[in-house]
Short mmCIF file of C-alpha atoms in Angstrom, two decimals:
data_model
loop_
_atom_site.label_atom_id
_atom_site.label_comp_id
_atom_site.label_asym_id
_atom_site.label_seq_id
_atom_site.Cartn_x
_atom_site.Cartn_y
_atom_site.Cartn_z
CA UNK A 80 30.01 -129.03 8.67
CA UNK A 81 31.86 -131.53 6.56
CA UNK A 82 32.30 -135.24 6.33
CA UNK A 83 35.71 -136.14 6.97
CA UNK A 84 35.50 -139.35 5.28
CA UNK A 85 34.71 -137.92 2.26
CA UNK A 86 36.98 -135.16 2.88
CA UNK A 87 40.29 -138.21 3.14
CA UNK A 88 38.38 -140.14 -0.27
CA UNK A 89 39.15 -137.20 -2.34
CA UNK A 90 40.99 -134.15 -0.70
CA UNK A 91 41.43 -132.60 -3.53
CA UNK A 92 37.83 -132.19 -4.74
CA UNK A 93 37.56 -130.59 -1.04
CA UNK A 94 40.37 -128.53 -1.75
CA UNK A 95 39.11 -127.23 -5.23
CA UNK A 96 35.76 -126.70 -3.87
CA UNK A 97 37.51 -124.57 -0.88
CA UNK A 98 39.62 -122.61 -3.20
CA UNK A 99 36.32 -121.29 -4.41
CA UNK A 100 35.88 -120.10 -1.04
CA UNK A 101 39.39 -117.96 -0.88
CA UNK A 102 41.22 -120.76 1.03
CA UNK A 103 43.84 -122.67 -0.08
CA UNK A 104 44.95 -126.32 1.04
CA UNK A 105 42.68 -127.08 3.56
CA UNK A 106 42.56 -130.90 3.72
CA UNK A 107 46.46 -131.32 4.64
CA UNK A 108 45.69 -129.99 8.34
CA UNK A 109 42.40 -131.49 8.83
CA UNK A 110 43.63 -134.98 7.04
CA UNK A 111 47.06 -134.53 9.65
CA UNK A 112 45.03 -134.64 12.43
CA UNK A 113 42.29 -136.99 11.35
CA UNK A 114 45.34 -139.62 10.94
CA UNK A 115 46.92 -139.20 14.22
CA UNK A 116 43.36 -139.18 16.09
CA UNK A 117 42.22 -142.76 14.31
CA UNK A 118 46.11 -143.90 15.00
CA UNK A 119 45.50 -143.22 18.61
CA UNK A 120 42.48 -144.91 18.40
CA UNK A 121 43.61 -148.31 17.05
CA UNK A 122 46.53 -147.87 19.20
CA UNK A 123 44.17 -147.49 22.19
CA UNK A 124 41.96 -150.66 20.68
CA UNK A 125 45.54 -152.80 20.33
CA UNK A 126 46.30 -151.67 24.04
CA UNK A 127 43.16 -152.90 24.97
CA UNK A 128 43.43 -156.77 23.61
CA UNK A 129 47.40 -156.68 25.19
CA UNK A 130 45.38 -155.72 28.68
CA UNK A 131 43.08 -158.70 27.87
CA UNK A 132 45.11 -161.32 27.12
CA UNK A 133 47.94 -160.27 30.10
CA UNK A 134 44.53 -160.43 32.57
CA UNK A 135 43.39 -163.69 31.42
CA UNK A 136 47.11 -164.81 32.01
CA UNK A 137 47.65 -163.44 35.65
CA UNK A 138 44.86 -165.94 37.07
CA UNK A 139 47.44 -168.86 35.20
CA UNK A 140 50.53 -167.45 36.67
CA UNK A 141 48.84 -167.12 40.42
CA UNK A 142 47.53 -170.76 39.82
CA UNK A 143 51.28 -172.36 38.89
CA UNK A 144 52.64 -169.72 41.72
CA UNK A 145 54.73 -168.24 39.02
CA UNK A 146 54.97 -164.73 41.80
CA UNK A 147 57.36 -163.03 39.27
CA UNK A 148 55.74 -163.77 36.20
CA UNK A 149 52.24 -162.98 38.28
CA UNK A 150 53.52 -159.22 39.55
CA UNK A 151 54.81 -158.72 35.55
CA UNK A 152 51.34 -159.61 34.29
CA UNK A 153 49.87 -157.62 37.22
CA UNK A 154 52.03 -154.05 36.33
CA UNK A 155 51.73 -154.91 32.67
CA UNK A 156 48.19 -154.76 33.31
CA UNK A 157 48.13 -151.88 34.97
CA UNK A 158 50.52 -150.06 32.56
CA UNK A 159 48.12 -150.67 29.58
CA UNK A 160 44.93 -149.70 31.47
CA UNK A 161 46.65 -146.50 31.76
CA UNK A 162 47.83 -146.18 28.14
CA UNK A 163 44.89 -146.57 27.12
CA UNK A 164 42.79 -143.68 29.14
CA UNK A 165 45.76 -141.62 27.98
CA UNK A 166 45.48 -142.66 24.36
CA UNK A 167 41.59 -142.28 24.61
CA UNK A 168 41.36 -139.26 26.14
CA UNK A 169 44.28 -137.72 23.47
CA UNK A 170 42.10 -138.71 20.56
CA UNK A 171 38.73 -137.25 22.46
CA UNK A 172 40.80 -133.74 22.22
CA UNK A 173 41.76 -134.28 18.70
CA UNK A 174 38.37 -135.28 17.52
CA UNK A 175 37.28 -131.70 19.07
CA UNK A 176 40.16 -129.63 17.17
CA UNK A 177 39.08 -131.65 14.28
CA UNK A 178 35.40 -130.68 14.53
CA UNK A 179 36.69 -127.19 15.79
CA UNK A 180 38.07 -127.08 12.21
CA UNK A 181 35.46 -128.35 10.21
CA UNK A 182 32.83 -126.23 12.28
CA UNK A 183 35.39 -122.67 10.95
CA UNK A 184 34.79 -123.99 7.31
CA UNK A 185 32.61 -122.52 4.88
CA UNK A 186 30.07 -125.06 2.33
CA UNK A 187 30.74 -126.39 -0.43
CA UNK A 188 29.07 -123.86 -3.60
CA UNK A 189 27.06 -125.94 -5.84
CA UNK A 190 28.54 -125.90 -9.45
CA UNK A 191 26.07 -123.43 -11.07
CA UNK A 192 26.90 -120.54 -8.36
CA UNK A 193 28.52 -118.26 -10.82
CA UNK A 194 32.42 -117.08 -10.36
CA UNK A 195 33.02 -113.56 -9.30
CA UNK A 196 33.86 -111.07 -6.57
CA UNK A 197 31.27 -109.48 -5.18
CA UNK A 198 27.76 -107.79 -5.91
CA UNK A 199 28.47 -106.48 -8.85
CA UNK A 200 29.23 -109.90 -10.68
CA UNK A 201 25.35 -111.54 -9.13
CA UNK A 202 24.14 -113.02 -12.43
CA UNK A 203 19.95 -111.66 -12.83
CA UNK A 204 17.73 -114.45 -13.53
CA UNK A 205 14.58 -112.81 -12.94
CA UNK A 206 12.37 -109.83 -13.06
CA UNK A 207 8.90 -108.44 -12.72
CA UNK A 208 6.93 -105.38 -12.64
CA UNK A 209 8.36 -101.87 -14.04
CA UNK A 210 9.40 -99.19 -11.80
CA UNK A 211 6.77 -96.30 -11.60
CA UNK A 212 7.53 -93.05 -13.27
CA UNK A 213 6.42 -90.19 -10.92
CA UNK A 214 6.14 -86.51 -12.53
CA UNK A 215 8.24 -85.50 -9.22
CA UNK A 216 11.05 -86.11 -8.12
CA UNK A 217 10.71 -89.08 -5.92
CA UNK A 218 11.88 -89.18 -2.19
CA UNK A 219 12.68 -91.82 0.76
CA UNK A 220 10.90 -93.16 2.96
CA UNK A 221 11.57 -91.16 5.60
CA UNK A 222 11.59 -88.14 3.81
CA UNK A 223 7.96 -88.32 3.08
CA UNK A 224 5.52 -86.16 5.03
CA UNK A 225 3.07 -88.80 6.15
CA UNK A 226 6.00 -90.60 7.62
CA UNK A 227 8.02 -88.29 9.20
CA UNK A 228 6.02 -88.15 12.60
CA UNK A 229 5.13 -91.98 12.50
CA UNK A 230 9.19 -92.65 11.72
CA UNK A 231 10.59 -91.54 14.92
CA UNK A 232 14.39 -91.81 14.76
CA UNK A 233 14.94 -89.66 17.10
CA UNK A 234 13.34 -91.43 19.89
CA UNK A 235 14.62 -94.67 19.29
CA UNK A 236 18.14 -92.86 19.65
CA UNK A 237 17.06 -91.58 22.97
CA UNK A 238 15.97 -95.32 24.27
CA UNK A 239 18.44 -97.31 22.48
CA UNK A 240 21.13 -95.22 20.28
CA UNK A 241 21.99 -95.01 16.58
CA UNK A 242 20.00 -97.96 13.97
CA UNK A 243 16.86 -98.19 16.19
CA UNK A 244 13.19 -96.35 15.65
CA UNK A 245 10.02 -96.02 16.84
CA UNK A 246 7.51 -96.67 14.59
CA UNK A 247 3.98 -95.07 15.95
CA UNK A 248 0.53 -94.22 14.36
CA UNK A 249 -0.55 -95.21 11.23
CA UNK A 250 2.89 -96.32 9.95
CA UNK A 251 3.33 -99.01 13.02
CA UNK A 252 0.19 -100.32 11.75
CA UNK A 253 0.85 -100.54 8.41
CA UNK A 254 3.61 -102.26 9.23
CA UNK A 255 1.87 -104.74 11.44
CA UNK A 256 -0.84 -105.29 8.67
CA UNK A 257 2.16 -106.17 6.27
CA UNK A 258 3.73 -108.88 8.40
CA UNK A 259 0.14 -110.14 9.12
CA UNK A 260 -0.73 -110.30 4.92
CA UNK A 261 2.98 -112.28 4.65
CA UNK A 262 2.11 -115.40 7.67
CA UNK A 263 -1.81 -115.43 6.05
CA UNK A 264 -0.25 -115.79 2.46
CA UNK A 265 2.36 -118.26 3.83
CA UNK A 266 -0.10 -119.90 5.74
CA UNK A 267 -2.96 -119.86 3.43
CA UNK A 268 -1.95 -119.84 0.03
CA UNK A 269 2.34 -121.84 0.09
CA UNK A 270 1.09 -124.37 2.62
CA UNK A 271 4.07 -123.53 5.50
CA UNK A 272 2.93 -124.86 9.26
CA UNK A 273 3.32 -121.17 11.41
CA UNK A 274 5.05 -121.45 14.24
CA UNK A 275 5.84 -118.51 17.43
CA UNK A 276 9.58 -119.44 18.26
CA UNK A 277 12.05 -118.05 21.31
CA UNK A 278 14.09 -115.08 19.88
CA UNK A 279 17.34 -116.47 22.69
CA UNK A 280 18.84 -119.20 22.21
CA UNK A 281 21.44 -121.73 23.71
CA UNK A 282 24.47 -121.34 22.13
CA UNK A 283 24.65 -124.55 20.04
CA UNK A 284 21.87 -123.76 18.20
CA UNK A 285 23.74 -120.92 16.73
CA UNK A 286 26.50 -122.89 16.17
CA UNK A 287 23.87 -125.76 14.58
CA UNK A 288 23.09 -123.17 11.49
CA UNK A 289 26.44 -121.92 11.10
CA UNK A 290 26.11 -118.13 12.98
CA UNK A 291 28.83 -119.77 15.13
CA UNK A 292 32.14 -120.01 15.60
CA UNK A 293 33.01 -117.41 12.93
CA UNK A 294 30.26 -114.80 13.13
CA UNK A 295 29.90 -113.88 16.52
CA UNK A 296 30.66 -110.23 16.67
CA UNK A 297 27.45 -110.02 13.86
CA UNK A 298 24.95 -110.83 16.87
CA UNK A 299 24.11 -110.20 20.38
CA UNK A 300 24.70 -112.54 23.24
CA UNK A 301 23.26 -111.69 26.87
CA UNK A 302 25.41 -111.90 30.36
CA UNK A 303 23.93 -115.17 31.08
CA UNK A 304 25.09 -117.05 27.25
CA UNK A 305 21.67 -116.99 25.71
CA UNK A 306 21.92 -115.24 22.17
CA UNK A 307 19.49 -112.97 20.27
CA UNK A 308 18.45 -114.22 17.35
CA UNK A 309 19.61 -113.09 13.83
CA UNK A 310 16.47 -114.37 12.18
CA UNK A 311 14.07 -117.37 12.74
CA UNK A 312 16.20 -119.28 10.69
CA UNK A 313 17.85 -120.46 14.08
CA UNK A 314 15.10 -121.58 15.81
CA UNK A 315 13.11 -123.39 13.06
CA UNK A 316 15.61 -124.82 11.73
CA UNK A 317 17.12 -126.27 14.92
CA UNK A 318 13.52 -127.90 15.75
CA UNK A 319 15.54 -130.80 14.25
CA UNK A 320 18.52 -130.56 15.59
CA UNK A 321 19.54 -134.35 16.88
CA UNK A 322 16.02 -135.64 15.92
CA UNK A 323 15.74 -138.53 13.45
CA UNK A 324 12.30 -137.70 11.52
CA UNK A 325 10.40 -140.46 9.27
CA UNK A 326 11.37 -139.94 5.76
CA UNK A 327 7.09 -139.55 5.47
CA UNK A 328 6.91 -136.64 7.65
CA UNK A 329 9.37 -134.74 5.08
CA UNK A 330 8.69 -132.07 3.79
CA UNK A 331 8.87 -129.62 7.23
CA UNK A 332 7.84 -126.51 6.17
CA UNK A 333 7.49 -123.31 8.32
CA UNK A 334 7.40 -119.95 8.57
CA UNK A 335 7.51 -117.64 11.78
CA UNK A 336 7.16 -113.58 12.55
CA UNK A 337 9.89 -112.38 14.85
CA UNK A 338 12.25 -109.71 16.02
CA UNK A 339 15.84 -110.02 14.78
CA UNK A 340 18.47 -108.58 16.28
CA UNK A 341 22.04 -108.15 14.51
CA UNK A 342 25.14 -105.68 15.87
CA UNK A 343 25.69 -104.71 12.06
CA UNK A 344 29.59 -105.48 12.49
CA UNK A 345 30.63 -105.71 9.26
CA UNK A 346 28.68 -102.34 8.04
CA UNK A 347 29.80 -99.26 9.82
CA UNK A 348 29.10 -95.99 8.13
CA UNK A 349 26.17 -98.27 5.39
CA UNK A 350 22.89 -96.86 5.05
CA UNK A 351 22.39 -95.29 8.25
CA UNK A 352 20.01 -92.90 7.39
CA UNK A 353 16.26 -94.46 7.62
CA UNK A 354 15.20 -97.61 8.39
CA UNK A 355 16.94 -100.20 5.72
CA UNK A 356 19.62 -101.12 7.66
CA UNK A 357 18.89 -101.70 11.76
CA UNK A 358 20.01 -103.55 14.84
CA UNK A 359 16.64 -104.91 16.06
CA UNK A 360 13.84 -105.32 12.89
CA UNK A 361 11.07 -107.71 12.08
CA UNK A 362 11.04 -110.78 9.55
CA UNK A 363 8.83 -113.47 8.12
CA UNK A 364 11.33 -116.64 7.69
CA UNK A 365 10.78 -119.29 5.61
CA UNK A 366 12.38 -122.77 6.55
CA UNK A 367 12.16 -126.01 4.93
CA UNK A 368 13.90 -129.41 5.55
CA UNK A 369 12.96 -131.81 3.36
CA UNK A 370 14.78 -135.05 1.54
CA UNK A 371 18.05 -134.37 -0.85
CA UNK A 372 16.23 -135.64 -3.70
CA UNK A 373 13.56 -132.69 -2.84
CA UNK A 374 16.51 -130.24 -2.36
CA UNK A 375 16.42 -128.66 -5.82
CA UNK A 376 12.68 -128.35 -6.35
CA UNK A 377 12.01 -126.91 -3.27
CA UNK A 378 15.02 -124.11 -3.85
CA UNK A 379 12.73 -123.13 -6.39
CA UNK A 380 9.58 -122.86 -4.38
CA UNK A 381 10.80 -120.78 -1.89
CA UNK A 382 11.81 -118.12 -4.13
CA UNK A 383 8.43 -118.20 -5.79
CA UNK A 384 6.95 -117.98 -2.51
CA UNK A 385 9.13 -115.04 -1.64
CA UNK A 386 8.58 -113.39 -5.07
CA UNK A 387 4.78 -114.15 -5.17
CA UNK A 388 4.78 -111.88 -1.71
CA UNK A 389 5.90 -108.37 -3.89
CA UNK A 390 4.35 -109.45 -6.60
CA UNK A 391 0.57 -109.37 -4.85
CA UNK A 392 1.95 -105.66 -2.92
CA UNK A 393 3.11 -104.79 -6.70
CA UNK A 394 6.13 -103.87 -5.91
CA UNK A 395 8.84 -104.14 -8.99
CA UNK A 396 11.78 -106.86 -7.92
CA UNK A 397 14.61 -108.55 -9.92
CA UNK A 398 15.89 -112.30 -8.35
CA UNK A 399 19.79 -113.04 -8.66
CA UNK A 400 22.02 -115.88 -8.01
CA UNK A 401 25.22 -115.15 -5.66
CA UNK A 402 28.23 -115.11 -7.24
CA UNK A 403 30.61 -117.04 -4.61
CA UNK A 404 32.38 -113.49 -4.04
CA UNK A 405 29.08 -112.86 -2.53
CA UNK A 406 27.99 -116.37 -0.95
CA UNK A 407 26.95 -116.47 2.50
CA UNK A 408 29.51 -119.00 4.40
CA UNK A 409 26.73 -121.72 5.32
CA UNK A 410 25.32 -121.81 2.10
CA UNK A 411 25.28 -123.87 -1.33
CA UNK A 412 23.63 -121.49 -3.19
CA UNK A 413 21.35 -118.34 -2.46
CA UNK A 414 18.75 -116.52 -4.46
CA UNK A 415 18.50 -112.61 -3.79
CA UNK A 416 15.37 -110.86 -4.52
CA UNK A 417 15.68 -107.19 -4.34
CA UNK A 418 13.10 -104.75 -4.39
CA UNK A 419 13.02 -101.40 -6.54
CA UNK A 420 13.27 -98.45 -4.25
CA UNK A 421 12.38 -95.19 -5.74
CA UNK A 422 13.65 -93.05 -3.37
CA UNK A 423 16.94 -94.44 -3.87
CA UNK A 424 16.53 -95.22 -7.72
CA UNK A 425 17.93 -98.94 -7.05
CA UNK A 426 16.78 -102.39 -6.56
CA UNK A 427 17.76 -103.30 -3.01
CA UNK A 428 17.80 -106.52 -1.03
CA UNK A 429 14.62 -107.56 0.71
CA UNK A 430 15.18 -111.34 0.57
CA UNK A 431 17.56 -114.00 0.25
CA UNK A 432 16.59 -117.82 -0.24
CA UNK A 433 18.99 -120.05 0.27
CA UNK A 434 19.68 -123.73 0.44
CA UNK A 435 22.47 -125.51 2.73
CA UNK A 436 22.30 -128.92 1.28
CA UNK A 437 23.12 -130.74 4.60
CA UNK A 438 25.64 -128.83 5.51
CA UNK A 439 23.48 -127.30 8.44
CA UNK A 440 22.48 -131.13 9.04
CA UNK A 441 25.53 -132.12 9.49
CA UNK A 442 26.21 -129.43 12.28
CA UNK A 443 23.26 -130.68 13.73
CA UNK A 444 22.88 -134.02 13.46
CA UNK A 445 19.31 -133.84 11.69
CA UNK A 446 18.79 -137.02 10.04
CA UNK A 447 15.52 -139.15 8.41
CA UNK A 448 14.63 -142.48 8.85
CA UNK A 449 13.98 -143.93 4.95
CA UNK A 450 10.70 -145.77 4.28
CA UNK A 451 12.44 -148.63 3.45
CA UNK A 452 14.39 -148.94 6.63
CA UNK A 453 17.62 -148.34 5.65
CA UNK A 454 20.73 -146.29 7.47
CA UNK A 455 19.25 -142.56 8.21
CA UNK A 456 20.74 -139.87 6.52
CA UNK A 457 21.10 -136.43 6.70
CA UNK A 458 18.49 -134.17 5.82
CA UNK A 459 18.67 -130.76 3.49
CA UNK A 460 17.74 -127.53 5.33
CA UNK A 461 16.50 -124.15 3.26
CA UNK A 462 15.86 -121.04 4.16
CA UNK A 463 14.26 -117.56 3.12
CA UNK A 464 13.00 -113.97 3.92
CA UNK A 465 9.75 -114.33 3.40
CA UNK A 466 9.84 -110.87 3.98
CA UNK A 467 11.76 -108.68 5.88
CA UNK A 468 8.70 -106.43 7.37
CA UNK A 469 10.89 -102.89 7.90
CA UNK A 470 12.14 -102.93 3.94
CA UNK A 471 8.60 -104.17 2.83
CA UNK A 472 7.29 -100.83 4.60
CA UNK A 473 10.15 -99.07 2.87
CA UNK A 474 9.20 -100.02 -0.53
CA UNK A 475 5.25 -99.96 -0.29
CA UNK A 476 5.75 -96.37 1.58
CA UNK A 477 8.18 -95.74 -1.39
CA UNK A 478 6.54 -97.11 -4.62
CA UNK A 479 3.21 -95.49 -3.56
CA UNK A 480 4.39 -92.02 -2.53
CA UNK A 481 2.34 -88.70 -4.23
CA UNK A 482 3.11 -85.49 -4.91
CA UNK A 483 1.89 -84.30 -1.84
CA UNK A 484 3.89 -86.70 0.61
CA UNK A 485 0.74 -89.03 0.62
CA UNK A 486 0.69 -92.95 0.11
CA UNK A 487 -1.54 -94.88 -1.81
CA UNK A 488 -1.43 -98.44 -0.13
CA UNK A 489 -1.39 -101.89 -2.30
CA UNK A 490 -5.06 -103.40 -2.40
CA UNK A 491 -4.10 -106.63 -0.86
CA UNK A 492 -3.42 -104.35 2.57
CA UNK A 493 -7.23 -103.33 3.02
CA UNK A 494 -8.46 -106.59 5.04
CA UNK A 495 -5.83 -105.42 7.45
CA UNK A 496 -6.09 -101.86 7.33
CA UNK A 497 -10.49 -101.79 7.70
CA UNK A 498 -10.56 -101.05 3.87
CA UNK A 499 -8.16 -97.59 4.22
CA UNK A 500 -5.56 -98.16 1.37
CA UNK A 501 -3.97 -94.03 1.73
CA UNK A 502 -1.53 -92.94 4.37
CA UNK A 503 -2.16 -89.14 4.33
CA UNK A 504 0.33 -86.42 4.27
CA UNK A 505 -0.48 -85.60 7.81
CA UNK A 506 0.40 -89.40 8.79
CA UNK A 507 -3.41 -90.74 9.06
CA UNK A 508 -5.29 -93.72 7.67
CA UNK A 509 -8.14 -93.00 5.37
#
């Protein structure tokens, strides 16, 4: 959300910064309506002192048995008590089209998010690792032979329909052991606080990070107005929402294991064989809301968190910065890490680490109290895959495939697995 006031000090630095965004002269409507809300507010405040001073008259007029002058003060009275409820109660519904508006606008990009149009213009800014060279032709995921009966599409079609599975066997337990090795590393090794968070919630909180107004059809809401989650972003970030913190208990830093649950709206007919792209899947999120002037570093942190987690499964990556063709609307600036997939011969996305300056704050009211006791001000939320479990599985199953339609499992997995690092070709642990 945006601050009007600094939205009618310099309109068209909003403007510019919207145009970025594909919209074009935004602050005229908002700044149209902002003025006729605060003129019906000091129109209400002048109707106000007029009711004063005619009450503080009508005891004078009764006194000098001035009747006509006493039953004009009287109505006048009357007539301004009810200007103002209708003045009042005008601007209450223009201050909600006003934050109707503001909630329906995208942030403001920071100035290094490069210019482009989509995907294909994402500017690289990192890499590690070099894809494997296999001496067969490689396959995917679900292609494989030990996967095939631990990957049951099928089933999860029967239960559910199209973009669910049933992961059973040895491959549900890999995949258990690989969102376990992300919350110990998080834990352990970055520092975040775990948390176990609802995966419904109220409808303002969904509106508090931005899923809503605009992005409704992308999730699910039950028949009594709870919503699914799209990620743990919702709920940990919203364990601030209309708190005022100490400025000394910043930095918050969490991270939380969940199901996630998104209709896939905007992607019809994408990816819909295996398990990269799916309605209900499991994440490690990353959250952090710390101080502005912390903002920046910790941006940076995440995404070595994030990157630190393929880097101890080996698994090749490359980290780019969002073009604003390819910006999420709630976001400043976001950091995509995506994973090499052999099966596929790409890198695709398995994280993205983002920072909303206090734009989600805002929506929120999430402020600080400053050490030195000054006004509170709005915090700065971040966020990040830290991973998404399902693609994880996808590119350990992938990166480590054999000839033979074996896996050999990153070391870092044995604690988890009781020291069995290879998925066999008959779908077994050894």
């Amino acid at each position: 959300m945006h601050d009007i006031k600094a939205i009618r000090e310099n309109p068209e630095a909003f403007d510019a910064a919207m145009s970025r965004r594909g919209l074009s002269g935004v602050s005229s409507g908002l700044l149209a309506l902002d003025a006729d809300r605060r003129a019906k507010i000091a129109a209400a405040e002048e109707a106000k002192a007029e009711q004063n001073k005619a009450s503080k008259e009508v005891g004078a007029a009764k006194a000098k048995g001035d009747e006509a002058e006493f039953e004009r003060l009287r109505a006048l009275v009357a007539d301004k008590k009810a200007e103002i409820a209708r003045l009042n109660d005008e601007a209450k519904e223009e201050d909600a089209r006003l934050a109707e508006m503001l909630m329906a606008l995208p942030n403001v990009l920071y100035d290094d998010v490069p210019v482009g149009a989509d995907e294909n213009d994402n500017v690289e800014i990192h890499r590690w690792g070099t894809p494997a060279t296999f001496d067969f032709t490689p396959k995917e995921h679900y292609e494989l032979a030990g996967v095939v009966q631990g990957m049951d599409f099928e089933a999860g079609a029967k239960i559910s329909g199209a973009r669910f599975v049933v992961l059973k066997g040895a491959v549900a337990r890999i995949h258990r052991a690989l969102a376990q090795f992300m919350l110990d590393t998080h834990v352990d090794k970055h520092g975040l606080t775990e948390a176990i968070t609802p995966v419904m919630v109220r409808e303002e909180m969904m509106y508090g990070t931005g899923q809503l107004p605009k992005f409704g059809e992308d999730s699910y809401k039950t028949t009594n107005g709870w919503w699914l989650i799209p990620t743990a972003e919702v709920t940990l970030t919203n364990l601030v929402n209309g708190e005022t913190v100490n400025e000394a208990d910043l930095p918050m830093r969490y991270a939380a294991h969940t199901q996630c649950f998104r209709s896939e709206a905007g992607s019809a007919g994408r990816d819909t064989a295996g398990m990269l792209r799916q309605h209900q899947f499991e994440k490690v999120e990353m959250v952090s809301i710390v101080h502005p002037d912390d903002s920046e570093a910790e941006h940076t942190r995440m995404t070595t968190q994030a990157q630190n987690i393929l880097e101890a499964l080996n698994l090749p990556y490359r980290t780019v910065k969002l073009c604003d063709g390819d910006m999420g609307f709630g976001m400043k600036r976001t950091h995509d890490i995506e994973v090499w997939l052999p099966g596929q011969d790409k890198y695709r996305e398995i994280s993205s680490v983002s920072t909303a300056g206090d734009y989600q704050a805002r929506r929120m009211n999430a402020r600080f109290k400053p050490k030195d006791g000054g006004k509170p001000e709005f915090v700065h939320t971040l966020n990040g895959s830290g991973l998404a479990v399902g693609r994880c599985l996808i590119a350990v199953l992938e990166n480590g495939q054999n000839a033979d339609g074996s896996v050999t499992l990153p070391e870092v997995l044995s604690r988890y697995l009781n020291g069995k690092l290879t998925l066999t070709a008959d779908g077994q642990l050894a």
